[in-house]
Structure formats: C-alpha cells, structure tokens
XYZ file of C-alpha atoms in Angstrom:
566
model
C 73.038 109.334 113.933
C 72.116 106.617 111.453
C 73.944 105.350 108.391
C 71.436 106.818 105.886
C 71.381 110.426 107.829
C 75.903 110.017 107.686
C 75.752 109.258 103.782
C 73.188 112.497 102.752
C 75.185 114.623 105.227
C 78.484 113.112 103.732
C 76.922 114.168 100.104
C 75.780 117.354 101.101
C 79.184 118.242 102.485
C 81.208 117.105 99.402
C 78.705 119.198 97.426
C 79.320 122.286 99.582
C 82.854 122.158 99.529
C 82.955 121.472 95.576
C 81.029 124.595 95.411
C 83.015 126.600 97.814
C 86.180 125.747 95.648
C 84.447 127.072 92.687
C 83.624 129.607 94.679
C 87.396 130.402 95.241
C 88.862 130.518 92.159
C 86.841 132.472 90.615
C 87.491 135.049 93.613
C 91.215 134.700 93.013
C 91.074 134.616 89.238
C 88.853 138.695 89.521
C 91.514 139.457 92.725
C 94.587 138.333 90.427
C 93.169 140.519 87.382
C 93.017 143.614 89.552
C 96.280 143.382 91.593
C 97.980 143.290 88.226
C 96.952 146.588 87.448
C 99.124 148.260 90.549
C 101.798 145.550 91.472
C 104.916 144.384 88.728
C 104.537 140.739 88.211
C 107.786 140.334 89.734
C 105.815 140.966 93.071
C 102.651 139.330 91.944
C 104.791 136.254 91.286
C 105.357 135.881 94.923
C 102.328 137.183 96.740
C 99.898 136.056 94.252
C 97.043 134.678 96.345
C 98.105 130.776 95.972
C 99.984 131.768 99.446
C 96.995 130.924 101.220
C 95.911 127.534 101.721
C 92.607 127.743 100.026
C 93.816 129.428 96.915
C 97.313 127.373 96.715
C 96.302 125.917 93.628
C 95.282 129.476 91.529
C 97.485 130.292 89.258
C 98.518 133.573 87.935
C 97.049 134.750 84.752
C 97.641 134.416 81.297
C 100.783 136.418 80.089
C 102.057 137.057 83.430
C 104.815 135.028 83.859
C 107.364 133.974 81.386
C 110.392 131.430 81.603
C 112.951 134.718 82.782
C 110.106 135.165 85.671
C 110.459 132.102 87.057
C 112.059 132.646 90.298
C 109.354 134.475 91.478
C 106.413 132.424 90.763
C 108.830 129.296 92.493
C 109.160 131.695 95.525
C 105.753 131.631 95.866
C 105.313 128.072 95.874
C 108.180 127.860 98.155
C 106.305 129.647 100.963
C 103.379 127.702 99.885
C 105.029 124.858 100.727
C 106.264 126.477 104.263
C 102.773 126.852 105.126
C 100.977 123.596 104.007
C 104.109 121.536 105.770
C 103.055 122.860 109.029
C 99.451 122.749 108.703
C 99.651 119.339 107.463
C 102.046 117.574 109.637
C 100.118 119.115 112.702
C 96.276 118.470 112.150
C 96.846 115.331 109.686
C 97.344 112.986 112.415
C 94.472 114.329 114.808
C 91.932 114.638 112.458
C 92.084 111.006 111.477
C 92.232 109.639 114.931
C 89.663 111.660 115.646
C 86.692 112.208 113.087
C 85.489 108.811 113.533
C 84.548 109.120 117.856
C 80.453 109.466 118.760
C 78.786 110.967 121.071
C 79.131 108.845 123.607
C 82.859 109.585 123.647
C 84.763 110.903 126.449
C 85.164 114.633 124.779
C 86.651 116.451 127.566
C 89.792 113.953 127.083
C 89.410 114.656 122.991
C 89.495 118.259 123.170
C 92.380 118.513 124.975
C 93.834 115.769 122.853
C 93.010 118.174 119.950
C 94.556 121.106 121.543
C 98.008 119.738 121.017
C 98.251 120.634 117.892
C 98.940 124.383 118.613
C 102.353 123.731 120.558
C 102.589 120.929 117.637
C 102.390 123.557 115.301
C 104.315 125.954 116.902
C 107.471 123.447 117.029
C 106.958 122.660 113.406
C 106.365 126.474 112.432
C 109.721 127.221 114.291
C 111.793 124.479 112.788
C 110.700 125.060 109.187
C 111.021 128.672 109.156
C 114.419 128.215 110.126
C 114.958 126.188 107.363
C 113.270 128.291 104.943
C 115.657 131.294 106.226
C 118.880 129.437 106.527
C 118.814 126.543 103.860
C 116.903 127.461 101.564
C 118.354 130.338 98.721
C 116.518 133.707 99.521
C 115.445 135.914 96.362
C 117.140 139.075 95.701
C 116.056 141.699 98.577
C 116.403 144.564 95.631
C 113.790 142.686 93.631
C 111.649 140.686 96.269
C 112.086 142.764 99.453
C 110.555 141.803 103.007
C 111.180 138.120 102.031
C 111.994 137.212 105.808
C 108.613 138.819 107.138
C 106.750 136.680 104.474
C 108.512 133.663 105.748
C 107.451 134.304 109.630
C 103.984 135.582 108.575
C 102.958 132.623 106.821
C 104.636 130.471 109.741
C 102.456 132.441 112.326
C 98.781 132.288 110.105
C 99.742 128.382 110.281
C 99.465 128.414 114.019
C 96.475 130.980 114.034
C 94.673 128.452 112.022
C 95.255 125.326 113.991
C 93.580 127.543 116.988
C 90.416 126.515 115.415
C 91.127 122.579 114.774
C 89.372 121.504 117.847
C 86.343 123.357 116.760
C 86.713 121.848 113.211
C 86.718 118.566 114.760
C 83.481 119.069 116.287
C 81.858 120.193 113.290
C 82.958 117.683 111.247
C 81.967 114.860 113.534
C 78.367 116.197 114.287
C 78.046 117.020 111.074
C 77.397 120.782 111.169
C 77.643 120.779 107.411
C 76.968 124.987 106.970
C 79.564 126.330 109.576
C 82.576 125.298 107.057
C 81.254 126.501 104.016
C 80.226 129.785 105.824
C 83.595 130.263 107.703
C 85.453 130.024 105.005
C 83.807 131.793 102.658
C 83.372 134.841 105.248
C 87.003 134.558 105.966
C 87.781 134.487 101.909
C 85.793 137.376 101.408
C 86.999 139.483 103.902
C 90.835 138.532 102.571
C 89.920 139.853 99.351
C 88.542 143.041 100.309
C 91.538 143.486 102.476
C 94.000 143.192 99.589
C 91.996 145.160 96.862
C 92.193 148.035 99.311
C 95.796 147.534 100.147
C 97.096 147.160 96.549
C 94.847 150.068 95.868
C 96.062 152.618 98.672
C 99.310 151.186 99.608
C 100.684 149.355 96.647
C 104.559 149.766 97.543
C 104.109 147.684 100.812
C 104.441 144.629 98.495
C 105.222 141.415 100.584
C 103.576 143.305 103.610
C 100.238 143.592 102.242
C 100.052 139.734 101.567
C 101.540 138.920 105.193
C 99.025 140.713 106.259
C 96.144 139.568 104.302
C 97.092 135.874 105.066
C 97.039 136.744 108.761
C 93.546 138.108 108.466
C 92.327 135.301 106.941
C 93.293 132.353 109.336
C 92.218 135.191 112.407
C 88.659 135.499 110.233
C 88.610 131.909 110.162
C 89.480 131.270 113.556
C 86.539 133.717 114.815
C 84.089 132.438 113.115
C 84.601 128.807 114.535
C 84.881 130.481 117.702
C 81.241 133.102 117.268
C 79.490 130.372 115.809
C 80.374 127.759 118.606
C 79.280 130.288 121.579
C 76.537 130.993 120.420
C 75.345 127.376 119.453
C 76.362 125.832 122.668
C 73.346 125.561 125.244
C 70.989 126.316 122.636
C 67.952 124.678 121.818
C 69.277 123.083 118.563
C 72.206 121.854 120.423
C 70.072 119.894 122.855
C 67.810 118.827 120.039
C 70.727 117.549 118.109
C 72.309 115.977 121.897
C 75.527 118.149 121.389
C 77.873 117.052 123.928
C 79.098 120.080 125.371
C 76.877 122.000 127.604
C 78.975 124.964 128.440
C 81.649 127.217 126.459
C 84.699 126.295 128.744
C 84.328 122.904 127.753
C 85.881 123.974 124.198
C 88.614 124.872 126.261
C 91.725 122.198 127.154
C 91.725 121.251 131.054
C 93.007 118.949 133.555
C 90.421 116.102 134.293
C 89.573 114.329 137.967
C 90.707 110.855 138.146
C 90.952 110.208 134.489
C 93.840 110.772 131.650
C 94.104 113.913 130.141
C 93.639 112.906 126.739
C 91.995 109.593 125.457
C 94.612 106.901 125.872
C 93.323 104.804 122.621
C 93.133 107.865 120.293
C 96.147 109.494 121.573
C 98.139 106.068 120.692
C 96.155 106.625 117.336
C 97.479 109.924 116.985
C 100.799 109.014 117.332
C 100.375 105.790 114.614
C 98.925 108.372 112.257
C 101.503 111.266 112.820
C 104.003 108.907 111.588
C 101.924 108.298 108.393
C 101.418 111.923 107.890
C 104.966 112.779 107.643
C 105.503 109.930 105.385
C 102.467 110.891 103.088
C 103.682 114.529 103.112
C 106.710 113.256 101.444
C 104.424 111.308 98.599
C 102.127 114.455 98.399
C 105.020 117.567 98.107
C 107.703 114.859 97.084
C 109.082 116.921 93.787
C 108.311 120.244 95.466
C 110.765 119.122 97.884
C 113.035 118.072 95.395
C 112.768 121.176 93.667
C 113.459 123.491 96.031
C 116.544 122.112 98.168
C 117.976 120.144 94.873
C 117.426 123.181 92.355
C 117.273 119.714 89.592
C 115.138 122.325 87.177
C 115.774 125.863 86.305
C 113.714 128.400 87.414
C 112.012 128.831 84.187
C 111.661 125.051 83.723
C 109.835 125.296 87.462
C 107.560 128.115 86.284
C 106.402 126.077 83.456
C 105.930 122.866 85.928
C 103.987 125.100 88.506
C 101.285 126.053 85.896
C 100.467 123.243 84.515
C 100.531 121.241 87.652
C 97.843 124.065 88.766
C 96.038 123.431 85.588
C 96.199 119.783 86.060
C 95.301 119.832 89.562
C 91.857 121.869 89.357
C 89.586 118.691 89.079
C 91.448 117.107 91.894
C 90.512 120.511 94.152
C 87.517 120.530 93.242
C 85.813 117.294 93.232
C 88.355 114.769 94.610
C 89.259 115.906 97.637
C 85.725 117.191 98.895
C 84.330 114.021 98.103
C 87.487 112.029 100.027
C 87.318 114.493 103.278
C 83.743 114.549 103.436
C 83.151 110.418 102.582
C 86.597 109.533 105.458
C 84.132 110.620 108.228
C 80.905 108.764 106.447
C 82.739 105.349 106.643
C 84.476 105.787 110.069
C 80.949 106.401 111.268
C 79.361 103.722 109.914
C 82.109 100.874 110.273
C 84.228 100.191 113.250
C 87.965 100.539 113.234
C 89.732 97.488 113.265
C 86.931 95.127 112.883
C 86.635 92.795 109.603
C 83.260 93.377 107.527
C 82.487 89.951 109.153
C 82.111 91.628 112.900
C 80.080 94.098 112.356
C 76.251 95.036 111.710
C 75.542 93.510 108.082
C 73.164 96.494 107.149
C 76.036 99.292 107.801
C 78.277 97.121 106.214
C 76.678 96.596 103.155
C 75.685 100.397 103.149
C 79.362 100.811 103.153
C 80.222 98.758 100.143
C 77.481 99.940 98.252
C 78.911 103.552 98.742
C 82.263 102.502 97.948
C 81.257 101.045 94.834
C 79.545 103.617 93.513
C 82.535 106.440 94.556
C 84.555 104.261 92.800
C 82.843 104.372 89.717
C 82.374 107.972 89.695
C 85.913 108.937 90.400
C 86.932 106.231 87.918
C 84.447 107.930 85.055
C 86.084 110.755 85.938
C 89.234 110.412 86.027
C 88.813 108.511 82.878
C 87.005 111.604 81.108
C 89.857 113.468 81.559
C 92.461 111.402 80.321
C 90.517 110.527 77.418
C 89.963 114.359 76.367
C 92.778 115.859 77.952
C 95.473 114.243 75.998
C 93.766 115.714 72.839
C 93.106 119.347 74.459
C 96.238 120.124 76.478
C 97.924 121.978 74.207
C 94.945 124.027 73.266
C 94.047 124.386 76.480
C 97.842 125.611 77.463
C 97.661 127.916 73.946
C 94.345 129.618 75.004
C 95.645 129.558 78.556
C 99.498 131.217 78.373
C 100.279 131.450 74.727
C 103.360 129.729 72.802
C 105.104 129.864 75.726
C 103.264 127.211 77.175
C 102.022 125.920 73.904
C 105.053 125.247 71.901
C 107.476 124.096 74.725
C 106.955 120.739 76.935
C 103.861 122.074 78.545
C 101.672 120.076 76.473
C 103.521 116.576 77.161
C 103.364 117.822 80.815
C 99.933 118.005 81.266
C 99.448 114.825 79.054
C 100.980 113.107 81.631
C 99.397 114.994 84.086
C 95.908 113.486 83.059
C 97.193 110.233 83.377
C 97.852 110.927 86.555
C 94.550 112.234 87.865
C 93.211 109.270 86.831
C 95.342 107.293 89.609
C 94.811 110.120 91.770
C 91.254 109.707 91.739
C 91.166 106.260 92.431
C 93.706 106.501 94.998
C 92.026 109.147 97.111
C 89.222 106.757 97.707
C 90.037 104.001 97.859
C 92.359 105.325 100.606
C 89.617 107.388 102.281
C 88.092 103.594 103.403
C 91.535 102.024 103.797
C 92.487 104.983 106.511
C 88.833 105.174 108.049
C 88.598 101.545 108.837
C 92.469 100.130 109.474
C 93.786 98.899 113.068
C 96.521 100.837 114.817
C 97.876 97.629 113.739
C 97.448 97.769 110.256
C 98.505 101.302 110.221
C 101.588 100.767 111.685
C 102.942 97.958 109.112
C 101.104 100.665 106.650
C 104.012 103.301 107.767
C 106.988 100.561 107.087
C 105.410 100.445 103.350
C 105.052 104.033 103.451
C 108.471 104.722 104.602
C 110.072 102.216 101.315
C 107.631 104.483 98.902
C 108.884 107.823 100.018
C 112.406 106.900 99.818
C 111.855 105.195 96.763
C 109.897 107.999 95.581
C 112.831 111.015 96.521
C 115.144 108.682 94.507
C 112.702 108.183 91.388
C 111.907 112.034 91.298
C 115.611 112.555 91.278
C 116.627 110.349 88.771
C 113.573 110.713 86.406
C 114.105 114.813 86.751
C 117.370 114.083 85.415
C 117.281 111.931 82.377
C 113.414 113.247 81.477
C 113.330 116.654 83.074
C 109.934 118.097 84.686
C 108.477 115.077 82.796
C 110.056 112.860 85.359
C 108.456 114.161 88.416
C 105.264 113.248 86.931
C 106.378 109.976 85.800
C 107.828 109.159 89.887
C 104.159 110.173 91.108
C 102.245 108.068 88.478
C 104.487 104.884 89.763
C 103.864 106.257 93.498
C 100.324 106.273 93.182
C 100.098 103.189 91.268
C 101.563 101.146 94.348
C 99.531 103.264 96.915
C 96.275 102.060 94.612
C 97.599 98.221 94.690
C 97.670 98.191 98.500
C 94.436 99.768 99.359
C 92.261 97.674 96.450
C 94.196 94.490 98.667
C 93.153 95.766 101.822
C 89.738 96.361 100.710
C 89.445 92.871 99.192
C 90.841 91.831 102.282
C 87.781 93.378 104.344
C 85.212 92.366 102.657
C 86.304 88.613 102.316
C 84.166 87.359 104.373
C 81.135 89.047 103.258
C 78.962 88.967 100.124
C 79.723 92.808 99.282
C 81.997 93.359 96.160
C 82.541 96.985 96.369
C 85.578 96.472 94.100
C 83.238 95.922 91.476
C 83.068 99.516 91.139
C 86.250 99.467 88.846
C 84.904 97.688 86.340
C 82.661 99.294 83.471
C 80.883 97.713 80.545
C 82.055 96.927 77.183
C 79.761 99.443 75.360
C 81.360 102.327 77.234
C 84.918 101.285 77.231
C 84.330 101.120 73.494
C 82.803 104.770 73.527
C 85.914 106.233 75.658
C 88.090 104.482 72.884
C 86.273 105.867 69.884
C 86.364 109.348 71.611
C 90.098 109.262 72.162
C 90.982 108.234 68.394
C 88.566 110.672 66.812
C 89.704 113.892 68.882
C 93.810 112.656 68.701
C 92.628 112.798 64.948
C 90.729 115.695 65.194
C 94.011 117.972 66.843
C 96.547 116.226 64.445
C 94.269 117.983 61.555
C 92.462 121.343 62.909
C 94.815 121.945 65.945
C 96.528 124.581 66.675
C 97.975 126.662 64.139
C 95.175 126.921 61.389
C 92.921 129.890 63.095
C 90.623 130.401 65.176
C 87.658 128.530 62.922
C 89.706 125.239 63.130
C 89.871 125.290 66.796
C 86.521 126.273 67.265
C 86.057 122.920 64.877
C 88.343 121.128 67.027
C 86.486 122.137 70.222
C 82.892 121.184 68.654
C 84.230 117.511 67.947
C 85.449 117.169 71.428
C 82.155 117.900 72.408
C 80.155 116.088 70.388
C 82.445 112.831 71.590
C 81.769 114.138 75.195
C 78.166 114.195 75.036
C 78.553 110.644 73.383
C 80.134 109.135 76.679
C 78.160 111.018 79.055
C 74.222 109.273 77.435
C 76.366 106.235 77.282
C 77.006 106.384 80.920
C 73.334 107.275 81.778
C 72.140 104.275 79.950
C 74.673 102.042 81.294
C 75.071 103.000 84.647
C 71.581 103.967 86.227
C 72.808 102.988 89.912
C 75.395 105.444 89.306
C 72.903 108.066 88.167
C 70.573 107.396 90.532
C 73.190 107.947 93.534
C 74.357 110.907 91.878
C 70.794 112.071 91.574
C 69.271 111.652 95.153
C 72.637 112.051 97.163
C 74.467 115.165 95.492
C 71.742 116.709 93.321
C 68.738 116.730 95.876
C 67.589 119.620 97.368
C 65.224 118.690 100.056
C 67.601 117.169 102.485
C 66.944 118.438 105.837
C 70.439 119.945 107.401
C 71.517 118.811 110.301
C-alpha cells in the first residue's frame, strides 16, 4: 500500500470512527431516557451505559444525579475503571508494536504474539477484580445489590473482548476500514435492544441486566469479527489485496517448525511498550485511582467532577481519539521505526511531515476554539444540562479549566501519535524512565492539589502532566526532522489576524456572559448564544481565508466521498 493510499485510508477511518462515536452518544442518551422510567435513579447511577467501553464517556440525563446520589454514580466509575484498565493494560502494548507490520512479515509469529493478549488479560482481570472486591469500599447491598456480580461480569467481558484482538489488528493493518464501524455498530445496537427489553420486562433484575448486556456486547463484537474473517479469508477480495492468510485456521495460534513461536523483535518491542502502557494508564486515569483509593473528595464532589469530566471529554472522544488512532497507523506505515528522516525515502518523509503539520494545526484550532468559547459558555452549558446544582457551584470553574486541558490534550494526542509510531526500542526505553518520573509526580501533585484546590486540583495536575509530555514530543519531532528540510512544527504557528480574531472573540463573549448570563431570563441567554454564534462564524471565516492549505486537506481527505474502499 502506497503512502497516499495509506493517507486516504487513515482519513476515512478517522471520519468513520468520529461518526460512530456520535451514533453511540445518541443511542446512549435515548437508552438513558428510557431506562429512567423503569429503574431507580440509584440503580441508573451504577448500571448506566457508561459501564461499557464505547459509552464510557456518556453521562446521566439532566437532573438524574444529585449531590446525595454521588456514591452510586461513582461506583459506576469504579467499574468503568476496572474494565478500561484490564483492556488497556492487556492490549495497548501489542497494538503499538504490531500495527506497523506489513504483508511481508511472518504473520504466523505475529498472530501467536497477539493471542498472548488473552492470558495477559485473564491475569489482569483476576488481579484487578480481587482488588476491586477486597480493597475498594463496596456499596451498601441494600441500595446496590449484586455488586460482586457486576465486578466479575465486567472483568469477564474485558477478556471476551480481548479474544478479538488478533482480528482487530489484522483489520487495522490491512485497512479494512468498514469492519470496525460495522462490528461496533451492530454490537451496540444489540446491547441497546437487549437492555430495553430487560428493563421493560424484568426491571427487578437490576445489576444483573447490565452485567448480561455488557457480556452480550463484547460477545457480539467478537462474533462480528470472526464471521467477517471466516468469509473474507480465501475470497477473491482477499486475493486481490494480497491478504497474507489463506486458511481460517491461520487465525489460531500454533507451533512453528524451526522458527520462534513469536516474532522476536516485535516481542521485545511489545515488552518495552508494556512498561510504557502501565505508566501511561496511571497518567491517563491517575485522578480516578486517587479518588477511588484515597477518597480525597466526598461523593458529591466526585459526582460533579464526573459530569464535568464527561462533558469536557466529548470532543476528545469524538474527534481527537479517532484522529490519533487512525493516523498512528498511517505514520507507522509510511515511515520506518527507529530511523531518522535523513535515512528514509524522502517522498514518504515529506508526506509524513506535511500530514503531521496539518494535523497539529487542525487539532490546535479545534482546541483553541473550545478554550476561547468554553470559558464564556461553561456556566450556561452546565445550567442547561444539570440546572443550578451544576451551574452555581464549582462546576463552571471545573469546566473552564477542563477547556484549557482539552487544548493541551489535542496537541499531545497528535504529537505522541507520531512519536510512538517512529521511536526505536531504545528510545522507548529511555522514554519509559521519564514516564516513571511523570507518573510519580503526577500522583503526588493530584493528591496535593486536590487537598488545596478541591476537584480543580485534578485538572491542574493533568495540565502540568500534559504540558511536560508535549514538550518531550515536540523535542523529539524537532530532532527527528533536523536532517531534512521538513518543519512540521510550523503547524503550531498561527497567523496574526487569526490570533487577533480569537482574542477579540474571547473578550466579546466574556463581556456578554457578565452582562447577559445567566440569571436574566431566556431572552438574555439567547442573545448571549447569538453573540457567541456570530463570533464563531467570524473565526471560521478567518480560518478559511488564512489557512487554505488546511481547508484543502480537510476537504480532500475527510469530506471527499469519492475514495475507493480498501
């Protein structure tokens, strides 16, 4: 596959993934609204659809969570944390190591290596389920019965999902773009239908319902991948695209004659990434571990923080994550890991640098727009979403700080996407030492800032951590392209007129909020929104005229419909 075809496939995958996230969001909102009619609010707080991986960042409908109901909502987050930790630690390292292989690789060894995700997942699931049952305070059985069943069910569902990991990697490497969208969509629909049926007919089952539907979701996901490859392998389409497997049995692990069972270089690289993934999980979910095990916030504050975190992370889930996942595959295919830009095919290096420059500019503009307008519309958004319980407390301050964090999150996602796709094993090892220091300091800062600043302290610690990671990634990118004429970091430079428009928009909307929002009635709120809309249109028009290269990139790679499916 050429670099241009890899670019088209990566852009298509990012577009489909973003659309899939929107679909999930709509489905979870409708499902929440329906289940509220049949289950108590306390039970909803525990079995809310956020318990599944794809819906992790959904939140309860407005008014369904009060400060006194913070405990059930946070139990939901504890189970979510269990599930995501098992899945992330078991598969992240294998994905990063194996996503840059090509058809010429010895796929039998790679598939054997990928199947190791299952025993690794079983070990993590057993360990973490034991921790969650014995070291984390359990809810009152009279309020939330069958909590132990929920813990075991979500641990088991993580293992079931890992059974599809070799198939997922095969699909991603060979750019079978629609398979992921199809499998996750069908699995989500099946889960939603079963949930509606169960809460309608047997609502007294409580947590049993959502334990069952979670297992159904992951089982359906596995079935979709398995059925697809059973039909695909040996087909004319597989032969046309030079798919490396010729028999369905090639998908299973097996002993090899006169060869190592697993790919030696990738196995070593996987172990290196495994150490990094463990530290990265601490940096990604550190505040949740601190809240879960140290109880630095009361349950009411935890509930408010959870809602703000869910709202603030919507763009990260919808846009930044699909871009990061899809273009990691692109960079891994176009440039060779461990070699500098001066020692590779310059045409591919130039394309990688151009794409990196445009992606950095794209996410920078999205993040900056969220930061500028989020500051002035946080209170209004929370008031509409959750009423005075959210808008009159610490909620607006939390969301404003989170908008700044989203900007840092955007830049870090793309910069680390390139960094991890091109680092050599030795460079990853050195980075792991830095990650160890970051993880330790982040946990300490989270604990200290939370005691002094409350829930805002978690966001401040995250911002500091993300800033340090960005500095490292940008230094690496600068060194990587030092021997070439490419300067992708110029994507972080914005033209003066655009910066002035952002500054003016921030001043105007901040003044509008102070004068019109949020206690003067509906008409004043609508006027505040209209002012923001006018400012946003001016920003978009300025971007259109000052960033023609970026506009063309978005139009041809993300919006064009005449791309041939791989």
